[in-house]
Coordinates of C-alpha atoms and ligand atoms in Angstrom, one line a residue:
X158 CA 167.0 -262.4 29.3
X159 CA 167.1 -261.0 25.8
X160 CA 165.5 -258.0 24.7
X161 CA 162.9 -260.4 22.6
X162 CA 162.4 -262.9 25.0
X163 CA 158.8 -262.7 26.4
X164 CA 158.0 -264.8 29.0
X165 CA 154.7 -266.8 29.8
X166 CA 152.8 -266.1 32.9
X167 CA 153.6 -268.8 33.9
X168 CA 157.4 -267.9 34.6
X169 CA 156.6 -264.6 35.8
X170 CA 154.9 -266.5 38.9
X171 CA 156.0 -266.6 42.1
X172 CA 154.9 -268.6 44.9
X173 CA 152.6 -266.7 47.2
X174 CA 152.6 -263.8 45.1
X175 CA 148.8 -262.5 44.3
X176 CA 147.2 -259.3 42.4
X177 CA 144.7 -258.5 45.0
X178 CA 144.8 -257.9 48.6
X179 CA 141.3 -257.6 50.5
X180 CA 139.8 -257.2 54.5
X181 CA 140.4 -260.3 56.6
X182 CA 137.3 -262.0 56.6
X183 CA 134.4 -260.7 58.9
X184 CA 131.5 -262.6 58.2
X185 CA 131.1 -267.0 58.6
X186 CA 132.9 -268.6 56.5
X187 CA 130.6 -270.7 53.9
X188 CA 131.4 -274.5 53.4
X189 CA 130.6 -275.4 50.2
X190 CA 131.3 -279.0 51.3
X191 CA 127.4 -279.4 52.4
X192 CA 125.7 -277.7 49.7
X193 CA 127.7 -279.6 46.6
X194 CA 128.1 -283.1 46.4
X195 CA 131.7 -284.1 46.6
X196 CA 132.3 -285.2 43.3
X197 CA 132.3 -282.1 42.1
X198 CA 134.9 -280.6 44.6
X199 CA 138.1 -279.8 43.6
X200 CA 140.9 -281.7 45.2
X201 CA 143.4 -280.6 44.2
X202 CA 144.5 -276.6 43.9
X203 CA 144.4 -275.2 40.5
X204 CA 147.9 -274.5 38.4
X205 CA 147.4 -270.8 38.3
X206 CA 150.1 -268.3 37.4
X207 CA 150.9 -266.5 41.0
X208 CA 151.8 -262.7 40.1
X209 CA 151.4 -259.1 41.4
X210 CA 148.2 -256.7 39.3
X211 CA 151.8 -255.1 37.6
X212 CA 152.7 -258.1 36.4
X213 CA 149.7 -259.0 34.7
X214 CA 149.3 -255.7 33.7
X215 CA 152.5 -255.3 31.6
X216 CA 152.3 -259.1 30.6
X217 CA 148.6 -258.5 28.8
X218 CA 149.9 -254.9 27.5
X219 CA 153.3 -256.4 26.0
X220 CA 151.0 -259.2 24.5
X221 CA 148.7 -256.9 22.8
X222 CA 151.8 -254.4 21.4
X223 CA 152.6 -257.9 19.5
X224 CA 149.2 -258.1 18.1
X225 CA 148.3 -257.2 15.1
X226 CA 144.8 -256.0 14.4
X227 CA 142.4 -254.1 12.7
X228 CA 143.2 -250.6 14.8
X229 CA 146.8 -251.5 14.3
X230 CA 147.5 -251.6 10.8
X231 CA 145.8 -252.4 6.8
X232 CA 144.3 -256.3 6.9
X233 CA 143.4 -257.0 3.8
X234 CA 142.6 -261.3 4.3
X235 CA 141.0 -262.1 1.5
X236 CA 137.7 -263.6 2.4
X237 CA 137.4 -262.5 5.7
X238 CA 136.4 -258.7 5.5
X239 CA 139.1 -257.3 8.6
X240 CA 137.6 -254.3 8.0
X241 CA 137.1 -251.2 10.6
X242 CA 134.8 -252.2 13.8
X243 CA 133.3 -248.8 14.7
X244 CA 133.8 -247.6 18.3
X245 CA 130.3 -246.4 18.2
X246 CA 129.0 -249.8 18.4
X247 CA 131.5 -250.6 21.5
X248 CA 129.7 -247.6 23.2
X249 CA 125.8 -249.0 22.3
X250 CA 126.7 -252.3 23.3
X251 CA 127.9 -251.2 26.7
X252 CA 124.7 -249.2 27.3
X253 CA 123.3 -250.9 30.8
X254 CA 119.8 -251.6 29.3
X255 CA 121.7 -254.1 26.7
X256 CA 124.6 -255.4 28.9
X257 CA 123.2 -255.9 32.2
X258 CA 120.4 -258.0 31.2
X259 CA 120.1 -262.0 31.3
X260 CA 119.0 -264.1 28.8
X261 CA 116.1 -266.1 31.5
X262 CA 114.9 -262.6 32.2
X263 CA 110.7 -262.4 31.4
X264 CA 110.8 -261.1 27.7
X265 CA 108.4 -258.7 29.1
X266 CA 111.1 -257.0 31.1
X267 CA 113.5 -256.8 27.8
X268 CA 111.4 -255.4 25.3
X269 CA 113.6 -253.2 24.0
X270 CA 116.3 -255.4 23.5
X271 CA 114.1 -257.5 21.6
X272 CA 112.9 -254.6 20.0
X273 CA 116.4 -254.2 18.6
X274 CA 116.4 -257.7 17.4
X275 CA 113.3 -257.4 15.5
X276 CA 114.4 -254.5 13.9
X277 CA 117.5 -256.0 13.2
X278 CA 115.3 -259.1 11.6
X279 CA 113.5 -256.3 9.6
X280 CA 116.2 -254.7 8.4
X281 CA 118.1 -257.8 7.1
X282 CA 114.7 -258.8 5.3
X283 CA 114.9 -255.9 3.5
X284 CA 118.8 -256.0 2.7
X285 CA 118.8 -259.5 1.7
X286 CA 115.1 -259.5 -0.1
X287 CA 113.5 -262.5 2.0
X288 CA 110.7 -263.6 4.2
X289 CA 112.3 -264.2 6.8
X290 CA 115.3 -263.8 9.1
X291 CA 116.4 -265.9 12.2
X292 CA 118.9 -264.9 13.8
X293 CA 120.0 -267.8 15.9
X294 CA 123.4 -268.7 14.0
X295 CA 126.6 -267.9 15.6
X296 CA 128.7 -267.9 12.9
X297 CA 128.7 -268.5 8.9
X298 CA 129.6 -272.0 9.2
X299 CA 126.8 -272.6 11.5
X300 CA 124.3 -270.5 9.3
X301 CA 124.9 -272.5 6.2
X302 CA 124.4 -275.9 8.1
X303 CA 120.9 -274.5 9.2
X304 CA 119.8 -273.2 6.3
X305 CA 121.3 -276.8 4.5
X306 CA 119.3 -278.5 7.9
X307 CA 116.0 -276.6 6.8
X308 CA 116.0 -277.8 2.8
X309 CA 116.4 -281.1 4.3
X310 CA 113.1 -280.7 6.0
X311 CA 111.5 -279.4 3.7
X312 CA 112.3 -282.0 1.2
X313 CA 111.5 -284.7 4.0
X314 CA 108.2 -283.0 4.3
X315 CA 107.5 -283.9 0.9
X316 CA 108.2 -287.1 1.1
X317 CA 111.5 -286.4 -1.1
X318 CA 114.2 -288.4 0.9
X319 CA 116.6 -289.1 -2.5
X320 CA 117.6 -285.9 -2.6
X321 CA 121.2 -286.6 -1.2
X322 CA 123.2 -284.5 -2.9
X323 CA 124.7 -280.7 -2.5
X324 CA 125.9 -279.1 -5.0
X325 CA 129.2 -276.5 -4.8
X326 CA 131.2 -274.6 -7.1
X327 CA 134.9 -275.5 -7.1
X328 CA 135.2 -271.8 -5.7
X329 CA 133.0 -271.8 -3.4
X330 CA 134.2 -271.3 0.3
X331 CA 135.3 -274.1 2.0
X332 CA 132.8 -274.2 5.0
X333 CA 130.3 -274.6 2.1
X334 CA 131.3 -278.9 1.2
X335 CA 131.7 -279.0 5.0
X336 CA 128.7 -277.7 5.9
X337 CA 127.0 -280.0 3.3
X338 CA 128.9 -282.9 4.6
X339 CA 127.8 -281.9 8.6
X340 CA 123.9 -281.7 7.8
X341 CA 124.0 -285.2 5.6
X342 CA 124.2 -284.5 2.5
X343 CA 126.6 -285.7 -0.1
X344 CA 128.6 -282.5 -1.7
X345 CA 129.4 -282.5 -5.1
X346 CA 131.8 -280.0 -7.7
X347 CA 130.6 -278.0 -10.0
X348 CA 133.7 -276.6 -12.6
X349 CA 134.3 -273.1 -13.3
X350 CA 134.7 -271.8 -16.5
X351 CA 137.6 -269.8 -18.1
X352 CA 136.1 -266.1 -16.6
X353 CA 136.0 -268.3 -13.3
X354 CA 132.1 -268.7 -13.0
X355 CA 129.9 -272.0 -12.7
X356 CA 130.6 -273.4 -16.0
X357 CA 126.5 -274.0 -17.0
X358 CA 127.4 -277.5 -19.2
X359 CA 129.2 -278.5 -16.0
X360 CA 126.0 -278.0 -13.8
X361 CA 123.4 -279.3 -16.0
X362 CA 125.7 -282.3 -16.0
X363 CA 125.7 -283.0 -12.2
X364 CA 122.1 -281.9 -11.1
X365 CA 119.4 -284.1 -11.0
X366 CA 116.7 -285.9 -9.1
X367 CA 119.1 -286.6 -5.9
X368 CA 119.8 -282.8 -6.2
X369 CA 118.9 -281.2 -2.6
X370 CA 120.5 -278.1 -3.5
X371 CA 122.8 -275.6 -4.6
X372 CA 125.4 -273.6 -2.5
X373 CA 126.3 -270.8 -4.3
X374 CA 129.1 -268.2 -3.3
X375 CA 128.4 -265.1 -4.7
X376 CA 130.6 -262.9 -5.4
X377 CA 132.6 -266.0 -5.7
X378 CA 135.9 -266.6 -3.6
X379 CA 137.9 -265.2 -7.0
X380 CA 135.9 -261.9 -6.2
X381 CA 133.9 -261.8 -8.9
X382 CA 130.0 -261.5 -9.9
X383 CA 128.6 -264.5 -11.1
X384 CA 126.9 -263.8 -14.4
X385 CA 124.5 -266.4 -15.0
X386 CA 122.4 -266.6 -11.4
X387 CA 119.4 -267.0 -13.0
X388 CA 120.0 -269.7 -15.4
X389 CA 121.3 -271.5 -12.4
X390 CA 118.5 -270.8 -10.5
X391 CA 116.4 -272.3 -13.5
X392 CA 118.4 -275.3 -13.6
X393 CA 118.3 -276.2 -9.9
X394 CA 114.6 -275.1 -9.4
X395 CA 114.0 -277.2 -12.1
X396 CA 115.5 -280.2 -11.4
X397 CA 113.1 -279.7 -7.5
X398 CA 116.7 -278.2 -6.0
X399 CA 116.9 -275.8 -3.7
X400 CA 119.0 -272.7 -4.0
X401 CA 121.2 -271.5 -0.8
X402 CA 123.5 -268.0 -1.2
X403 CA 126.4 -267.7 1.0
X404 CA 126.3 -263.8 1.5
X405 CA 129.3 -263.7 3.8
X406 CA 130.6 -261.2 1.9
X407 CA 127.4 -258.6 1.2
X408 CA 129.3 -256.0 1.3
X409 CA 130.1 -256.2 -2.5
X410 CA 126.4 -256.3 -3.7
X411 CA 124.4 -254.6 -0.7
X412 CA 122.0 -251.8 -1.3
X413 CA 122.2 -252.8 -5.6
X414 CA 120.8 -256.5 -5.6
X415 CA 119.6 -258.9 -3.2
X416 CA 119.7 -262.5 -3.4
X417 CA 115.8 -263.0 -2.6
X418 CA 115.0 -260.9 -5.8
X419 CA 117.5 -263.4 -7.7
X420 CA 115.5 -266.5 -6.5
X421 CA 117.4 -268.2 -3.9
X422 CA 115.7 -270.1 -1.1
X423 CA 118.0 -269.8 1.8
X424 CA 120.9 -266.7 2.4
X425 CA 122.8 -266.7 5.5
X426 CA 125.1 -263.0 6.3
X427 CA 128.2 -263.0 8.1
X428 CA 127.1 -259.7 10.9
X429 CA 130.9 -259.9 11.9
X430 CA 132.5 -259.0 8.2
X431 CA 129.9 -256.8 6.1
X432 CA 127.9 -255.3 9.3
X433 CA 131.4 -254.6 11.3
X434 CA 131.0 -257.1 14.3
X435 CA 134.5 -257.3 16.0
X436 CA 135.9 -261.0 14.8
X437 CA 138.7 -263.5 14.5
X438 CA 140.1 -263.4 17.7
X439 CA 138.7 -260.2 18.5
X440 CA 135.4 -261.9 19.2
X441 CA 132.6 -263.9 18.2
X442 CA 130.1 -263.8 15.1
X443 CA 126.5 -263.7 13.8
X444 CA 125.3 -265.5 10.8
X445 CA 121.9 -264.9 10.4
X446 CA 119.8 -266.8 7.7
X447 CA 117.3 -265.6 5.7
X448 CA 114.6 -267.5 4.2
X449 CA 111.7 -267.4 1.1
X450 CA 107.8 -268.3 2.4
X451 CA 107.9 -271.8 1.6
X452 CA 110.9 -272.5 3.6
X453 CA 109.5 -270.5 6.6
X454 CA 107.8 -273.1 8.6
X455 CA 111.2 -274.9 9.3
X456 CA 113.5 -271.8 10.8
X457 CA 114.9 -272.8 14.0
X458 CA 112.7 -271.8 17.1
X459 CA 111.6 -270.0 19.2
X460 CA 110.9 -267.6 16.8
X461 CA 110.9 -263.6 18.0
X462 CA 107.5 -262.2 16.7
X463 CA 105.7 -259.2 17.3
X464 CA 102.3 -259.8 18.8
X465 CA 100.2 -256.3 19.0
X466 CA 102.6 -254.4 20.9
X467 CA 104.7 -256.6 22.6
X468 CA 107.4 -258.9 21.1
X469 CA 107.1 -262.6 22.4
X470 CA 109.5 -265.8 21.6
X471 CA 106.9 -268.0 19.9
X472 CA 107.6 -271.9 20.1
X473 CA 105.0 -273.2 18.5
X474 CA 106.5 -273.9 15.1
X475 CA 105.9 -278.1 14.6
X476 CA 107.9 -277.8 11.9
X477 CA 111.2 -276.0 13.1
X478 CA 114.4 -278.1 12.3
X479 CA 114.7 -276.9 16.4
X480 CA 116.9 -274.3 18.4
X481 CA 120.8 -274.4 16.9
X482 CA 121.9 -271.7 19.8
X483 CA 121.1 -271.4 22.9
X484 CA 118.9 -268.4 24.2
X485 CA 118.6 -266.0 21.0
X486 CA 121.4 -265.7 18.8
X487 CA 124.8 -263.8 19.6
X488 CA 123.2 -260.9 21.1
X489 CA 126.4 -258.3 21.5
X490 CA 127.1 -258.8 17.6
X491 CA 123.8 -258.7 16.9
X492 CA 123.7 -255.5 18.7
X493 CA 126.7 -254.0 16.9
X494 CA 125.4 -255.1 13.6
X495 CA 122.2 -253.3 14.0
X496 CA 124.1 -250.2 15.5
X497 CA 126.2 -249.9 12.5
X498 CA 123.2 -250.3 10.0
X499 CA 121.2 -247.4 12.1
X500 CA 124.7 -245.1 11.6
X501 CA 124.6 -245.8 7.8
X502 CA 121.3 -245.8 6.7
X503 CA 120.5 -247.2 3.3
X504 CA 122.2 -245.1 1.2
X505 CA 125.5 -245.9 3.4
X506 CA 125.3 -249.0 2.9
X507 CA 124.9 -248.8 -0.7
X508 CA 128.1 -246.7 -0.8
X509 CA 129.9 -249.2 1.2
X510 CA 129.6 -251.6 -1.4
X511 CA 130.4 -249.2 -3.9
X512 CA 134.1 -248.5 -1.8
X513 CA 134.2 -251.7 -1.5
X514 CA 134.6 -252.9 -5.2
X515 CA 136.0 -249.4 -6.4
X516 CA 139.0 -250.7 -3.7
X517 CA 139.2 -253.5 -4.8
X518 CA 139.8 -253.0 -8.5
X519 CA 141.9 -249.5 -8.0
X520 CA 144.3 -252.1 -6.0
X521 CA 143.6 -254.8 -8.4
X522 CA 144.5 -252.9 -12.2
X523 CA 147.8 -251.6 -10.5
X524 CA 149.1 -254.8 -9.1
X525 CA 148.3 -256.5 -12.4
X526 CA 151.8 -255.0 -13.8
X527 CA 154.0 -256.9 -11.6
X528 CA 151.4 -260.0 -10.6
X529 CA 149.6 -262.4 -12.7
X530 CA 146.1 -261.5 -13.0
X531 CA 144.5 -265.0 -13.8
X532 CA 140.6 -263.7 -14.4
X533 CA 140.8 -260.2 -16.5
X534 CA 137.0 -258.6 -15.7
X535 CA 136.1 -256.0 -13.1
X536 CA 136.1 -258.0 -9.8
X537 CA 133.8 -257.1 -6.6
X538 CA 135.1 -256.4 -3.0
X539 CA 138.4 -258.6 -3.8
X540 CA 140.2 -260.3 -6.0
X541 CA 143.2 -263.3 -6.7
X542 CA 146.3 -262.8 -7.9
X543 CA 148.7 -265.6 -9.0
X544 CA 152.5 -265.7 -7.6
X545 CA 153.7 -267.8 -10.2
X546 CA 155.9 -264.9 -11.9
X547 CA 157.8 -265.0 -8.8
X548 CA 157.7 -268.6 -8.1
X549 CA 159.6 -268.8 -11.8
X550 CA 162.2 -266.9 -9.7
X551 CA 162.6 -269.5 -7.2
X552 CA 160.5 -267.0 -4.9
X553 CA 156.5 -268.6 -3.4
X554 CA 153.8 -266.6 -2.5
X555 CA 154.2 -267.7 1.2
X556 CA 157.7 -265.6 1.4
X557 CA 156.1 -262.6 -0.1
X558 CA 153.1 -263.1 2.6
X559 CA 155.8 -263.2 5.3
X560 CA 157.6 -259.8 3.4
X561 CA 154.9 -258.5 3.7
X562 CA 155.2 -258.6 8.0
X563 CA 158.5 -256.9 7.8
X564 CA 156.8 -254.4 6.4
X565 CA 153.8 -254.2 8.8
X566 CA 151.3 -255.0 6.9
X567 CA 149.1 -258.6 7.4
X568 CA 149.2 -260.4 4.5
X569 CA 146.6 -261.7 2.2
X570 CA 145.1 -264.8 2.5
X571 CA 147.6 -267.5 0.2
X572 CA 146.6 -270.6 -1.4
X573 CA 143.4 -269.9 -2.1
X574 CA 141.4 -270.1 -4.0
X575 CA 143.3 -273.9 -5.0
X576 CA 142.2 -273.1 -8.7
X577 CA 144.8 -270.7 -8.9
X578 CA 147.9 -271.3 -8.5
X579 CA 150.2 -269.4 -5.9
X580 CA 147.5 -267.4 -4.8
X581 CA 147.1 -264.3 -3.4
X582 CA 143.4 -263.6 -2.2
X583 CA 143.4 -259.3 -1.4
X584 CA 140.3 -257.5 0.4
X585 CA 140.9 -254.2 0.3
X586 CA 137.8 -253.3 2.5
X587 CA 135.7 -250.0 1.8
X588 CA 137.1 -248.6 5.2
X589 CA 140.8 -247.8 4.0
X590 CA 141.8 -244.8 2.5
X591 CA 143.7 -244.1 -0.7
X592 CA 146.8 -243.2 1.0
X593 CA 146.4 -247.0 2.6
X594 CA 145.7 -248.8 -0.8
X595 CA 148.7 -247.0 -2.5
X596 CA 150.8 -247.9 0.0
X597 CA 150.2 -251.1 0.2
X598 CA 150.4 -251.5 -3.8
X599 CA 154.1 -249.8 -3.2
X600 CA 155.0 -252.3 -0.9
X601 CA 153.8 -255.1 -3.2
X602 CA 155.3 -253.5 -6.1
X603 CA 158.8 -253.3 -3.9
X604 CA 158.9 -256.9 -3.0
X605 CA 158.3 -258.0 -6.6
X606 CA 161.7 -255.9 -7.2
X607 CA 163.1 -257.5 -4.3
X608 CA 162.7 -261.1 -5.9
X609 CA 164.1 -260.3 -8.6
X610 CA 167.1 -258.6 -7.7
X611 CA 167.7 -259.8 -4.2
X612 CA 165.5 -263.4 -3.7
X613 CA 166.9 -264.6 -0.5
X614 CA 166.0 -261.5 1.2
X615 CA 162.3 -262.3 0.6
X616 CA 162.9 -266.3 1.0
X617 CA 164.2 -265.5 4.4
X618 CA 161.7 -263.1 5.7
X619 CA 160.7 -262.3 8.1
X620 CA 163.4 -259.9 9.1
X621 CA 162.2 -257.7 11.5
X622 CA 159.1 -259.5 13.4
X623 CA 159.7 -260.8 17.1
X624 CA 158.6 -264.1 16.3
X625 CA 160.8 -265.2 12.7
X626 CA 159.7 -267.9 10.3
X627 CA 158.1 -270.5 12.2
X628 CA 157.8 -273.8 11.6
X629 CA 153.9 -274.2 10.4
X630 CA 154.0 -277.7 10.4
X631 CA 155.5 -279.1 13.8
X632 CA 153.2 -275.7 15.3
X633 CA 149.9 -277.2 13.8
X634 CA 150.9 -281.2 14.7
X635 CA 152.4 -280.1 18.6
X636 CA 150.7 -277.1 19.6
X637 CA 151.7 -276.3 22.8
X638 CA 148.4 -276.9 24.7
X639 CA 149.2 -275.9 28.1
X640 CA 152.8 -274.9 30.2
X641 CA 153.8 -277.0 32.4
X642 CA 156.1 -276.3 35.5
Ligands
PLP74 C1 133.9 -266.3 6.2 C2 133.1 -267.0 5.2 C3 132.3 -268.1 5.6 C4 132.3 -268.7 7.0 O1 132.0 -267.8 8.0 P1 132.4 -268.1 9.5 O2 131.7 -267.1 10.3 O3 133.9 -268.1 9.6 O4 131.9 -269.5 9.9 C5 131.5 -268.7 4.6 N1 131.5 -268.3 3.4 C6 132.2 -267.2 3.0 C7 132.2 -266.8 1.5 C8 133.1 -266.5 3.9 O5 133.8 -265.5 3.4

């Protein structure tokens, strides 16, 4: 076997082998045969991997020295804020009061759980500037298609049923036309400009009476600030639209504006990128939505309210689109989020943003000598640059993404935004140090010398990774779904 090879559990298993050994049984054995009905019996044995506790041991240990992850090295995915998940949280989530308790428990005999939650809701009213918070929605994706679920209502209520469409910046997010497109609506572009905002002409253009709403990504997925909120805001509200913010990434604005102060109807946060929940495949998310008085009556239900002293699930809310998670949110993220906002305080979290987009734009004015900076102004927690210097040189942006690996870093995210060509989407994150930003600006500066003095070396990468180039295409049409024997 070569050094690289790694094999699956599956052919480290050897018949009869197990990882446990226990007493010979002393008590009756149970026959589940009268209690279940025999459909749902197994018949036949299930294809498990048969190893000793050492084997699985060293399989899951060698698999996690191949990860890469936050605690392993600088992540800067554009988008996607891989920034530092405090191990303080870990510890408050594993506190027996929080994870020993069951969601059909009496919420009498969990009030200070749902204590937590409430203050959680309360504190994301205040960070966000709105009504009010649910925080049902497991992810951002899902957030957005309830907050796009209530404007429906709301409009229905009314009596307003033309209102089909949903508007979106080209730069908006991707889940944001999706989400549109999942809740019903019809989503329609919106151009940027030259800075790479929502070109104004462009939206008075496409709004109208069939206009449900607009989704706006702010800071846009370029990184930057969009300028002209509340002309938009005039323009929608205007036309009878409705205004939704995609705050997925807060962490460039918190603590110095809030979206409820800048009119918007509906937010929804992403509790696993600015508030630190553990995420990608490290676990899963939160995406609570906020929302302004008027939309109030339609957030999903039950709805955790404080009544006197004791905090009750309250389901009588006729106009609720209805529950979009079971029990009450993602409680463990939930928990982490609130954690890290008790650590930090508000002034923390005002400096976080402030990292965040100093970060950003210390990375972004030194990289502009050997990338092409499409968009010239200050940009927020991240910002784009363009490959197409390099790509004149025979060299794309996904060989300097997969450099980038051979020299341990993760790469940026690549391709997008699509209105800029050869992308290269960098989140620095607030967390990272300066010795971490300048040595990632080295390494970028060193592969731009490397295409143009030695371009196969970077067309070829990776070099040094276990796993080389791999064929993206035939791995996303024939993933390899399950091993058979
Ligand atoms: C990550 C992200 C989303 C989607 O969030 P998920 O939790 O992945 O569903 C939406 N909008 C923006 C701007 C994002 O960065």
């Amino acid at each position: 076997m070569a050094k690289t090879d790694f094999p699956l559990i599956f052919e480290r298993s050897k018949e009869g082998r197990t990882s446990y050994s226990l007493p010979e049984l002393d008590v009756p054995k149970y026959d589940l045969d009268h209690e279940l009905e025999h459909s749902y019996i197994r018949q036949t044995a299930p294809d498990l991997p048969e190893v000793s506790e050492l084997d699985i041991m060293r399989h899951y240990t060698g698999l996690s020295r191949r990860n890469y992850g936050v605690d392993s090295g600088f992540y800067p995915l554009g988008s996607c804020t891989m920034k530092y998940n405090p191990k303080i949280n870990e510890d408050v989530a594993r506190i027996d009061g929080f994870s020993h308790i069951h969601p059909y428990q009496d919420p009498k005999s969990v009030q200070g759980a749902l204590e937590m939650l409430y203050d959680l809701q309360t504190s994301l009213r205040e960070i966000t500037g709105m009504h009010e918070v649910s925080l049902q929605p497991a992810a951002g994706a899902q957030g957005e298609w309830t907050g796009l679920m209530m404007i429906r209502a709301f409009h229905e209520a009314n009596g307003d049923y033309n209102r089909t469409k949903v508007i979106v910046p080209d730069s908006a997010h991707g889940t944001n036309p999706a989400s549109a497109t999942v809740a019903g609506f019809e989503a329609v572009t919106v151009k940027s400009n030259e800075q790479g905002l929502v070109d104004l002409e462009d939206l008075k253009r496409v709004v109208g009476e069939d206009t449900a709403a607009l989704m706006l990504t702010n800071p846009n997925t370029l990184g930057l600030f969009e300028t002209e909120i509340l002309e938009m805001a005039e323009i929608v509200h205007d036309a009878g639209g409705k205004l939704y913010y995609d705050g997925a990434n807060l962490n460039a604005i918190m603590g110095y504006t809030r979206p409820g102060d800048m009119g918007f109807d509906v937010v929804h946060l992403n509790l696993h990128k600015t508030f630190t929940g553990p995420h990608g495949g490290g676990g899963p998310g939160s995406g609570p939505v906020g929302v302004s008085k008027e939309l109030e009556p339609y957030i999903p239900k039950p709805v955790l309210v404080k009544q006197e002293d004791l905090f009750v699930f309250d389901y009588d809310r006729p106009n609720s689109i209805g529950r979009v998670k079971p029990y009450y949110g993602n409680f463990g993220i939930n928990l982490r989020a609130y954690t890290y906002i008790r650590t930090m305080g508000a002034e923390g979290l005002k400096k976080v943003s402030e990292y965040a987009v100093l970060n950003a734009n210390y990375m972004m004015r030194k990289l502009e000598k050997e990338y092409v900076l499409p968009y010239q102004q200050h940009c927020k927690h991240e910002f784009v640059l363009s490959g197409k210097k390099q790509k004149k040189l025979g060299v794309r942006t996904l060989d300097i993404a997969k450099r980038l690996l051979d020299y341990g870093y993760h790469p940026p995210t690549i391709y997008f935004p699509l209105n800029v060509e050869e992308a290269l989407m960098v989140e620095p994150t607030e967390t990272e140090s300066k010795e971490t930003l300048d040595g990632f600006i080295d390494t970028m500066v060193a592969i731009s010398e490397e295409v143009k003095n030695d371009p196969e070396l970077v067309q070829e990468a990776p070099h040094e990774t276990i796993v080389k180039r791999m064929d993206e295409t035939t791995a996303a049409r024939k993933p390899i779904l399950r091993y058979r024997k």
